[in-house]
Amino acid sequence: MVTVKGSRGGSHIGRTFVKFSKIKQHIYSKIASGEWPENHPVSSENALATQFKVSRMTARRALQELADEGLVIRSKGSGTYVAPLKSQTSFMAIRNIADEIRARQHDYEAHVHLLKQVPASLQVAEQLQVEPETPVFFSVITHLENGLPAQVEERYVNPVVAKDYLKQDFRQITPHEYLSAVAPLTEASHQIEAVTPNAHVCEWLELSKPEPCLRIVRRTWSDTGVVTYAVLTHPGSRFVLGGHLTFKA
């Protein structure tokens, strides 16, 4: 947890996060539009620092996160380049969990634990590309398969692109369905890790004691900007991650 004392210091950190996010969005846009095709050179740390009026360290962090997401490749001595399209393709499809469960001929239901407006923390502000303390929407929902919790979804939503989010009945429609209708997905990023759940997640997943869980941290974009920042936690004993790939000569 980061504690910032004094409004001046907090404002400075917030501005740095916003500029850092703008660098990433600038590069995302260049790649998405096709202006920078695969293997195209990406602006250097020095050039980005000058263009966005930030430190070289901030520019370096933006490029490193893009490399971690697989969108660019960094080569010491020769610079940074747009990754080949195959490397950029996510191995995970963005699917509606209700559809996945029903496709298995299983019963789906949702428990809504929280649905409210909250001030954006520094981390959430960075992920949604808004100023810290900006009001954003927050929901916590457990998705159940045949009566057993299969996923806890903790989601922050940008009100600018989904203004009626808090008015939805997420027992009848999933956030994915609503957001796909009002802000069609154009881009997404994932981070996946194994975690030990905290007490709240254990309660929401109805775990009698902590067990290994799979956590997916996801950001999604539409044409209007970042839509959501979501943390999806699955109990290891009730979840299998898989997929099917077809290779063509």
PDB file of C-alpha atoms in Angstrom:
ATOM      1  CA  MET A   1       0.000   0.000   0.000  1.00  0.00           C
ATOM      2  CA  VAL A   2       1.294   3.461  -0.899  1.00  0.00           C
ATOM      3  CA  THR A   3       0.582   6.380   1.412  1.00  0.00           C
ATOM      4  CA  VAL A   4       0.972   9.883   0.017  1.00  0.00           C
ATOM      5  CA  LYS A   5       1.139  12.778   2.465  1.00  0.00           C
ATOM      6  CA  GLY A   6       0.225  16.275   1.387  1.00  0.00           C
ATOM      7  CA  SER A   7      -1.942  17.329  -1.516  1.00  0.00           C
ATOM      8  CA  ARG A   8       0.971  18.703  -3.491  1.00  0.00           C
ATOM      9  CA  GLY A   9       2.848  15.396  -3.436  1.00  0.00           C
ATOM     10  CA  GLY A  10      -0.272  13.406  -4.275  1.00  0.00           C
ATOM     11  CA  SER A  11      -1.040  15.701  -7.191  1.00  0.00           C
ATOM     12  CA  HIS A  12       2.500  15.314  -8.529  1.00  0.00           C
ATOM     13  CA  ILE A  13       2.293  11.512  -8.380  1.00  0.00           C
ATOM     14  CA  GLY A  14      -1.126  11.574 -10.010  1.00  0.00           C
ATOM     15  CA  ARG A  15       0.161  13.704 -12.891  1.00  0.00           C
ATOM     16  CA  THR A  16       3.088  11.309 -13.358  1.00  0.00           C
ATOM     17  CA  PHE A  17       0.707   8.321 -13.543  1.00  0.00           C
ATOM     18  CA  VAL A  18      -1.484  10.095 -16.084  1.00  0.00           C
ATOM     19  CA  LYS A  19       1.513  10.967 -18.295  1.00  0.00           C
ATOM     20  CA  PHE A  20       2.844   7.416 -17.969  1.00  0.00           C
ATOM     21  CA  SER A  21      -0.516   6.053 -19.088  1.00  0.00           C
ATOM     22  CA  LYS A  22      -0.665   8.524 -21.983  1.00  0.00           C
ATOM     23  CA  ILE A  23       2.640   7.168 -23.299  1.00  0.00           C
ATOM     24  CA  LYS A  24       1.219   3.645 -23.333  1.00  0.00           C
ATOM     25  CA  GLN A  25      -2.043   4.770 -24.941  1.00  0.00           C
ATOM     26  CA  HIS A  26      -0.077   6.687 -27.585  1.00  0.00           C
ATOM     27  CA  ILE A  27       1.804   3.528 -28.544  1.00  0.00           C
ATOM     28  CA  TYR A  28      -1.337   1.364 -28.340  1.00  0.00           C
ATOM     29  CA  SER A  29      -3.032   3.741 -30.806  1.00  0.00           C
ATOM     30  CA  LYS A  30      -0.113   3.690 -33.237  1.00  0.00           C
ATOM     31  CA  ILE A  31      -0.156  -0.124 -33.281  1.00  0.00           C
ATOM     32  CA  ALA A  32      -3.953  -0.498 -33.383  1.00  0.00           C
ATOM     33  CA  SER A  33      -4.301   1.945 -36.299  1.00  0.00           C
ATOM     34  CA  GLY A  34      -1.668   0.108 -38.335  1.00  0.00           C
ATOM     35  CA  GLU A  35       0.551   3.180 -38.491  1.00  0.00           C
ATOM     36  CA  TRP A  36       3.208   1.131 -36.722  1.00  0.00           C
ATOM     37  CA  PRO A  37       3.110  -2.380 -38.265  1.00  0.00           C
ATOM     38  CA  GLU A  38       4.975  -5.348 -36.817  1.00  0.00           C
ATOM     39  CA  ASN A  39       8.740  -4.809 -36.483  1.00  0.00           C
ATOM     40  CA  HIS A  40       8.284  -1.024 -36.792  1.00  0.00           C
ATOM     41  CA  PRO A  41      10.692   0.888 -34.515  1.00  0.00           C
ATOM     42  CA  VAL A  42       9.111   2.452 -31.430  1.00  0.00           C
ATOM     43  CA  SER A  43      10.143   5.873 -30.156  1.00  0.00           C
ATOM     44  CA  SER A  44      13.132   5.768 -27.818  1.00  0.00           C
ATOM     45  CA  GLU A  45      12.988   6.450 -24.083  1.00  0.00           C
ATOM     46  CA  ASN A  46      14.615   9.839 -24.630  1.00  0.00           C
ATOM     47  CA  ALA A  47      12.194  10.785 -27.419  1.00  0.00           C
ATOM     48  CA  LEU A  48       9.150   9.764 -25.361  1.00  0.00           C
ATOM     49  CA  ALA A  49      10.459  11.578 -22.281  1.00  0.00           C
ATOM     50  CA  THR A  50      10.836  14.762 -24.335  1.00  0.00           C
ATOM     51  CA  GLN A  51       7.496  14.392 -26.126  1.00  0.00           C
ATOM     52  CA  PHE A  52       5.457  13.783 -22.956  1.00  0.00           C
ATOM     53  CA  LYS A  53       7.597  15.944 -20.642  1.00  0.00           C
ATOM     54  CA  VAL A  54       8.381  13.142 -18.195  1.00  0.00           C
ATOM     55  CA  SER A  55      11.542  11.581 -16.825  1.00  0.00           C
ATOM     56  CA  ARG A  56      13.378   8.929 -18.802  1.00  0.00           C
ATOM     57  CA  MET A  57      12.541   6.491 -15.975  1.00  0.00           C
ATOM     58  CA  THR A  58       8.811   7.036 -16.562  1.00  0.00           C
ATOM     59  CA  ALA A  59       9.222   6.455 -20.304  1.00  0.00           C
ATOM     60  CA  ARG A  60      11.286   3.328 -19.623  1.00  0.00           C
ATOM     61  CA  ARG A  61       8.579   1.948 -17.347  1.00  0.00           C
ATOM     62  CA  ALA A  62       5.921   2.490 -20.036  1.00  0.00           C
ATOM     63  CA  LEU A  63       7.985   0.631 -22.628  1.00  0.00           C
ATOM     64  CA  GLN A  64       8.777  -2.189 -20.214  1.00  0.00           C
ATOM     65  CA  GLU A  65       5.099  -2.738 -19.388  1.00  0.00           C
ATOM     66  CA  LEU A  66       4.281  -2.846 -23.095  1.00  0.00           C
ATOM     67  CA  ALA A  67       7.049  -5.435 -23.504  1.00  0.00           C
ATOM     68  CA  ASP A  68       5.596  -7.447 -20.590  1.00  0.00           C
ATOM     69  CA  GLU A  69       2.209  -7.361 -22.359  1.00  0.00           C
ATOM     70  CA  GLY A  70       3.820  -8.697 -25.542  1.00  0.00           C
ATOM     71  CA  LEU A  71       3.093  -5.664 -27.718  1.00  0.00           C
ATOM     72  CA  VAL A  72       6.707  -4.614 -28.214  1.00  0.00           C
ATOM     73  CA  ILE A  73      10.101  -6.280 -28.167  1.00  0.00           C
ATOM     74  CA  ARG A  74      13.060  -4.561 -26.511  1.00  0.00           C
ATOM     75  CA  SER A  75      16.545  -5.356 -27.754  1.00  0.00           C
ATOM     76  CA  LYS A  76      19.551  -3.985 -25.912  1.00  0.00           C
ATOM     77  CA  GLY A  77      21.649  -1.951 -28.293  1.00  0.00           C
ATOM     78  CA  SER A  78      19.122  -1.836 -31.148  1.00  0.00           C
ATOM     79  CA  GLY A  79      16.001  -0.313 -29.559  1.00  0.00           C
ATOM     80  CA  THR A  80      12.331  -1.218 -29.231  1.00  0.00           C
ATOM     81  CA  TYR A  81      10.143  -2.638 -32.003  1.00  0.00           C
ATOM     82  CA  VAL A  82       6.481  -3.559 -32.483  1.00  0.00           C
ATOM     83  CA  ALA A  83       6.129  -7.275 -31.774  1.00  0.00           C
ATOM     84  CA  PRO A  84       5.083  -9.691 -34.548  1.00  0.00           C
ATOM     85  CA  LEU A  85       1.318 -10.105 -34.719  1.00  0.00           C
ATOM     86  CA  LYS A  86       1.506 -13.726 -33.541  1.00  0.00           C
ATOM     87  CA  SER A  87       3.210 -12.563 -30.348  1.00  0.00           C
ATOM     88  CA  GLN A  88       0.538  -9.922 -29.758  1.00  0.00           C
ATOM     89  CA  THR A  89      -2.378 -12.347 -30.035  1.00  0.00           C
ATOM     90  CA  SER A  90      -3.733 -13.202 -26.592  1.00  0.00           C
ATOM     91  CA  PHE A  91      -4.163 -16.883 -25.857  1.00  0.00           C
ATOM     92  CA  MET A  92      -7.344 -16.013 -23.978  1.00  0.00           C
ATOM     93  CA  ALA A  93     -10.605 -14.999 -25.598  1.00  0.00           C
ATOM     94  CA  ILE A  94     -12.748 -12.408 -23.837  1.00  0.00           C
ATOM     95  CA  ARG A  95     -15.866 -14.443 -23.200  1.00  0.00           C
ATOM     96  CA  ASN A  96     -18.960 -13.996 -21.106  1.00  0.00           C
ATOM     97  CA  ILE A  97     -18.677 -16.312 -18.105  1.00  0.00           C
ATOM     98  CA  ALA A  98     -22.433 -16.918 -18.088  1.00  0.00           C
ATOM     99  CA  ASP A  99     -22.240 -18.184 -21.673  1.00  0.00           C
ATOM    100  CA  GLU A 100     -19.287 -20.445 -20.801  1.00  0.00           C
ATOM    101  CA  ILE A 101     -21.159 -22.029 -17.907  1.00  0.00           C
ATOM    102  CA  ARG A 102     -24.385 -22.493 -19.836  1.00  0.00           C
ATOM    103  CA  ALA A 103     -22.447 -23.979 -22.764  1.00  0.00           C
ATOM    104  CA  ARG A 104     -21.446 -26.789 -20.377  1.00  0.00           C
ATOM    105  CA  GLN A 105     -25.168 -27.366 -19.733  1.00  0.00           C
ATOM    106  CA  HIS A 106     -24.693 -26.093 -16.180  1.00  0.00           C
ATOM    107  CA  ASP A 107     -26.760 -23.618 -14.181  1.00  0.00           C
ATOM    108  CA  TYR A 108     -25.474 -20.052 -13.872  1.00  0.00           C
ATOM    109  CA  GLU A 109     -26.282 -17.458 -11.227  1.00  0.00           C
ATOM    110  CA  ALA A 110     -24.637 -14.358  -9.778  1.00  0.00           C
ATOM    111  CA  HIS A 111     -24.368 -12.861  -6.305  1.00  0.00           C
ATOM    112  CA  VAL A 112     -23.782  -9.088  -6.246  1.00  0.00           C
ATOM    113  CA  HIS A 113     -21.804  -8.125  -3.135  1.00  0.00           C
ATOM    114  CA  LEU A 114     -20.959  -4.492  -3.940  1.00  0.00           C
ATOM    115  CA  LEU A 115     -22.122  -2.007  -6.568  1.00  0.00           C
ATOM    116  CA  LYS A 116     -21.178   1.593  -5.815  1.00  0.00           C
ATOM    117  CA  GLN A 117     -19.186   4.694  -6.688  1.00  0.00           C
ATOM    118  CA  VAL A 118     -15.732   5.083  -5.104  1.00  0.00           C
ATOM    119  CA  PRO A 119     -12.816   7.530  -5.419  1.00  0.00           C
ATOM    120  CA  ALA A 120     -10.043   6.144  -7.628  1.00  0.00           C
ATOM    121  CA  SER A 121      -6.920   5.129  -5.739  1.00  0.00           C
ATOM    122  CA  LEU A 122      -3.551   5.830  -7.334  1.00  0.00           C
ATOM    123  CA  GLN A 123      -3.436   2.284  -8.737  1.00  0.00           C
ATOM    124  CA  VAL A 124      -6.978   2.380 -10.109  1.00  0.00           C
ATOM    125  CA  ALA A 125      -6.452   5.886 -11.534  1.00  0.00           C
ATOM    126  CA  GLU A 126      -3.393   4.683 -13.395  1.00  0.00           C
ATOM    127  CA  GLN A 127      -5.202   1.659 -14.811  1.00  0.00           C
ATOM    128  CA  LEU A 128      -8.286   3.644 -15.904  1.00  0.00           C
ATOM    129  CA  GLN A 129      -6.198   6.638 -17.040  1.00  0.00           C
ATOM    130  CA  VAL A 130      -8.026   9.132 -14.842  1.00  0.00           C
ATOM    131  CA  GLU A 131      -6.876  11.509 -12.120  1.00  0.00           C
ATOM    132  CA  PRO A 132      -6.560  10.069  -8.573  1.00  0.00           C
ATOM    133  CA  GLU A 133      -9.722  10.564  -6.465  1.00  0.00           C
ATOM    134  CA  THR A 134     -11.879  10.741  -9.612  1.00  0.00           C
ATOM    135  CA  PRO A 135     -15.238   9.018  -8.910  1.00  0.00           C
ATOM    136  CA  VAL A 136     -15.358   5.603 -10.610  1.00  0.00           C
ATOM    137  CA  PHE A 137     -17.780   2.689 -10.431  1.00  0.00           C
ATOM    138  CA  PHE A 138     -16.881  -0.465  -8.482  1.00  0.00           C
ATOM    139  CA  SER A 139     -18.571  -3.859  -8.345  1.00  0.00           C
ATOM    140  CA  VAL A 140     -17.857  -7.185  -6.686  1.00  0.00           C
ATOM    141  CA  ILE A 141     -19.765 -10.152  -8.093  1.00  0.00           C
ATOM    142  CA  THR A 142     -19.448 -13.884  -7.521  1.00  0.00           C
ATOM    143  CA  HIS A 143     -20.344 -16.015 -10.539  1.00  0.00           C
ATOM    144  CA  LEU A 144     -21.652 -19.471  -9.613  1.00  0.00           C
ATOM    145  CA  GLU A 145     -21.719 -22.713 -11.586  1.00  0.00           C
ATOM    146  CA  ASN A 146     -24.250 -25.293 -10.358  1.00  0.00           C
ATOM    147  CA  GLY A 147     -24.456 -23.407  -7.090  1.00  0.00           C
ATOM    148  CA  LEU A 148     -20.688 -23.295  -6.443  1.00  0.00           C
ATOM    149  CA  PRO A 149     -18.661 -20.064  -6.732  1.00  0.00           C
ATOM    150  CA  ALA A 150     -16.503 -20.250  -9.860  1.00  0.00           C
ATOM    151  CA  GLN A 151     -15.180 -16.691 -10.048  1.00  0.00           C
ATOM    152  CA  VAL A 152     -15.033 -13.504  -8.002  1.00  0.00           C
ATOM    153  CA  GLU A 153     -15.058 -10.454 -10.250  1.00  0.00           C
ATOM    154  CA  GLU A 154     -13.773  -7.190  -8.740  1.00  0.00           C
ATOM    155  CA  ARG A 155     -14.276  -4.542 -11.416  1.00  0.00           C
ATOM    156  CA  TYR A 156     -13.590  -0.810 -11.676  1.00  0.00           C
ATOM    157  CA  VAL A 157     -15.406   0.980 -14.485  1.00  0.00           C
ATOM    158  CA  ASN A 158     -14.821   4.354 -16.124  1.00  0.00           C
ATOM    159  CA  PRO A 159     -18.128   6.276 -15.743  1.00  0.00           C
ATOM    160  CA  VAL A 160     -17.406   8.339 -18.843  1.00  0.00           C
ATOM    161  CA  VAL A 161     -17.877   5.300 -21.096  1.00  0.00           C
ATOM    162  CA  ALA A 162     -20.487   3.400 -19.027  1.00  0.00           C
ATOM    163  CA  LYS A 163     -22.559   6.031 -17.234  1.00  0.00           C
ATOM    164  CA  ASP A 164     -25.475   3.708 -16.331  1.00  0.00           C
ATOM    165  CA  TYR A 165     -23.339   0.899 -14.888  1.00  0.00           C
ATOM    166  CA  LEU A 166     -24.713   1.302 -11.350  1.00  0.00           C
ATOM    167  CA  LYS A 167     -28.296   1.062 -12.608  1.00  0.00           C
ATOM    168  CA  GLN A 168     -27.886  -2.487 -13.972  1.00  0.00           C
ATOM    169  CA  ASP A 169     -29.237  -5.642 -12.339  1.00  0.00           C
ATOM    170  CA  PHE A 170     -26.180  -7.878 -12.555  1.00  0.00           C
ATOM    171  CA  ARG A 171     -28.183 -10.866 -11.396  1.00  0.00           C
ATOM    172  CA  GLN A 172     -29.888 -10.755 -14.794  1.00  0.00           C
ATOM    173  CA  ILE A 173     -27.101  -9.472 -17.044  1.00  0.00           C
ATOM    174  CA  THR A 174     -23.340  -9.786 -16.572  1.00  0.00           C
ATOM    175  CA  PRO A 175     -21.024  -6.750 -16.621  1.00  0.00           C
ATOM    176  CA  HIS A 176     -19.458  -8.236 -19.764  1.00  0.00           C
ATOM    177  CA  GLU A 177     -22.811  -8.221 -21.580  1.00  0.00           C
ATOM    178  CA  TYR A 178     -23.655  -4.664 -20.535  1.00  0.00           C
ATOM    179  CA  LEU A 179     -20.217  -3.237 -21.315  1.00  0.00           C
ATOM    180  CA  SER A 180     -20.030  -5.015 -24.679  1.00  0.00           C
ATOM    181  CA  ALA A 181     -23.271  -3.266 -25.633  1.00  0.00           C
ATOM    182  CA  VAL A 182     -22.374   0.276 -24.531  1.00  0.00           C
ATOM    183  CA  ALA A 183     -18.608   0.244 -25.195  1.00  0.00           C
ATOM    184  CA  PRO A 184     -17.633  -2.474 -27.693  1.00  0.00           C
ATOM    185  CA  LEU A 185     -14.224  -3.965 -26.962  1.00  0.00           C
ATOM    186  CA  THR A 186     -11.343  -2.904 -29.205  1.00  0.00           C
ATOM    187  CA  GLU A 187      -8.363  -3.937 -27.078  1.00  0.00           C
ATOM    188  CA  ALA A 188      -7.483  -5.895 -23.937  1.00  0.00           C
ATOM    189  CA  SER A 189      -4.506  -6.881 -21.816  1.00  0.00           C
ATOM    190  CA  HIS A 190      -4.110  -9.707 -19.291  1.00  0.00           C
ATOM    191  CA  GLN A 191      -1.818 -10.612 -16.447  1.00  0.00           C
ATOM    192  CA  ILE A 192      -2.161 -14.045 -14.858  1.00  0.00           C
ATOM    193  CA  GLU A 193      -0.771 -15.214 -11.544  1.00  0.00           C
ATOM    194  CA  ALA A 194      -1.250 -17.845  -8.857  1.00  0.00           C
ATOM    195  CA  VAL A 195      -2.276 -16.303  -5.528  1.00  0.00           C
ATOM    196  CA  THR A 196      -3.410 -17.109  -2.020  1.00  0.00           C
ATOM    197  CA  PRO A 197      -6.773 -15.338  -1.605  1.00  0.00           C
ATOM    198  CA  ASN A 198      -7.407 -12.848   1.178  1.00  0.00           C
ATOM    199  CA  ALA A 199     -10.208 -13.239   3.706  1.00  0.00           C
ATOM    200  CA  HIS A 200     -12.784 -11.345   1.620  1.00  0.00           C
ATOM    201  CA  VAL A 201     -12.175 -13.462  -1.479  1.00  0.00           C
ATOM    202  CA  CYS A 202     -12.284 -16.663   0.595  1.00  0.00           C
ATOM    203  CA  GLU A 203     -15.680 -15.574   1.893  1.00  0.00           C
ATOM    204  CA  TRP A 204     -16.997 -14.694  -1.571  1.00  0.00           C
ATOM    205  CA  LEU A 205     -15.710 -17.998  -3.006  1.00  0.00           C
ATOM    206  CA  GLU A 206     -17.091 -19.914   0.008  1.00  0.00           C
ATOM    207  CA  LEU A 207     -13.709 -21.459   0.790  1.00  0.00           C
ATOM    208  CA  SER A 208     -13.442 -22.975   4.264  1.00  0.00           C
ATOM    209  CA  LYS A 209      -9.706 -22.230   4.203  1.00  0.00           C
ATOM    210  CA  PRO A 210      -7.373 -20.484   1.725  1.00  0.00           C
ATOM    211  CA  GLU A 211      -6.400 -22.552  -1.308  1.00  0.00           C
ATOM    212  CA  PRO A 212      -4.343 -21.712  -4.408  1.00  0.00           C
ATOM    213  CA  CYS A 213      -6.315 -19.536  -6.801  1.00  0.00           C
ATOM    214  CA  LEU A 214      -5.749 -18.270 -10.324  1.00  0.00           C
ATOM    215  CA  ARG A 215      -6.016 -14.505 -10.679  1.00  0.00           C
ATOM    216  CA  ILE A 216      -6.503 -12.745 -14.006  1.00  0.00           C
ATOM    217  CA  VAL A 217      -5.966  -8.981 -14.057  1.00  0.00           C
ATOM    218  CA  ARG A 218      -7.615  -7.535 -17.136  1.00  0.00           C
ATOM    219  CA  ARG A 219      -7.886  -4.096 -18.717  1.00  0.00           C
ATOM    220  CA  THR A 220     -10.176  -3.393 -21.654  1.00  0.00           C
ATOM    221  CA  TRP A 221     -10.448  -0.503 -24.089  1.00  0.00           C
ATOM    222  CA  SER A 222     -13.069   0.805 -26.484  1.00  0.00           C
ATOM    223  CA  ASP A 223     -12.762   3.548 -29.080  1.00  0.00           C
ATOM    224  CA  THR A 224     -13.377   6.097 -26.333  1.00  0.00           C
ATOM    225  CA  GLY A 225     -10.564   4.902 -24.043  1.00  0.00           C
ATOM    226  CA  VAL A 226     -10.081   2.561 -21.092  1.00  0.00           C
ATOM    227  CA  VAL A 227     -13.372   0.969 -20.056  1.00  0.00           C
ATOM    228  CA  THR A 228     -12.540  -1.301 -17.124  1.00  0.00           C
ATOM    229  CA  TYR A 229      -9.874  -2.626 -14.813  1.00  0.00           C
ATOM    230  CA  ALA A 230     -10.922  -6.010 -13.414  1.00  0.00           C
ATOM    231  CA  VAL A 231      -9.467  -8.622 -11.085  1.00  0.00           C
ATOM    232  CA  LEU A 232     -10.932 -12.097 -11.669  1.00  0.00           C
ATOM    233  CA  THR A 233     -10.152 -14.783  -9.079  1.00  0.00           C
ATOM    234  CA  HIS A 234     -10.876 -18.481  -9.627  1.00  0.00           C
ATOM    235  CA  PRO A 235     -10.512 -21.230  -6.984  1.00  0.00           C
ATOM    236  CA  GLY A 236      -7.887 -23.704  -8.174  1.00  0.00           C
ATOM    237  CA  SER A 237     -10.025 -26.710  -7.259  1.00  0.00           C
ATOM    238  CA  ARG A 238     -12.900 -25.539  -9.501  1.00  0.00           C
ATOM    239  CA  PHE A 239     -11.146 -24.041 -12.494  1.00  0.00           C
ATOM    240  CA  VAL A 240      -9.166 -25.254 -15.505  1.00  0.00           C
ATOM    241  CA  LEU A 241      -7.538 -22.883 -17.989  1.00  0.00           C
ATOM    242  CA  GLY A 242      -7.345 -24.292 -21.495  1.00  0.00           C
ATOM    243  CA  GLY A 243      -7.683 -23.524 -25.160  1.00  0.00           C
ATOM    244  CA  HIS A 244      -7.337 -24.841 -28.691  1.00  0.00           C
ATOM    245  CA  LEU A 245      -4.881 -23.570 -31.282  1.00  0.00           C
ATOM    246  CA  THR A 246      -4.890 -24.306 -35.008  1.00  0.00           C
ATOM    247  CA  PHE A 247      -1.596 -23.915 -36.848  1.00  0.00           C
ATOM    248  CA  LYS A 248      -1.599 -23.311 -40.584  1.00  0.00           C
ATOM    249  CA  ALA A 249       1.369 -23.732 -42.913  1.00  0.00           C
TER     250      ALA A 249
END
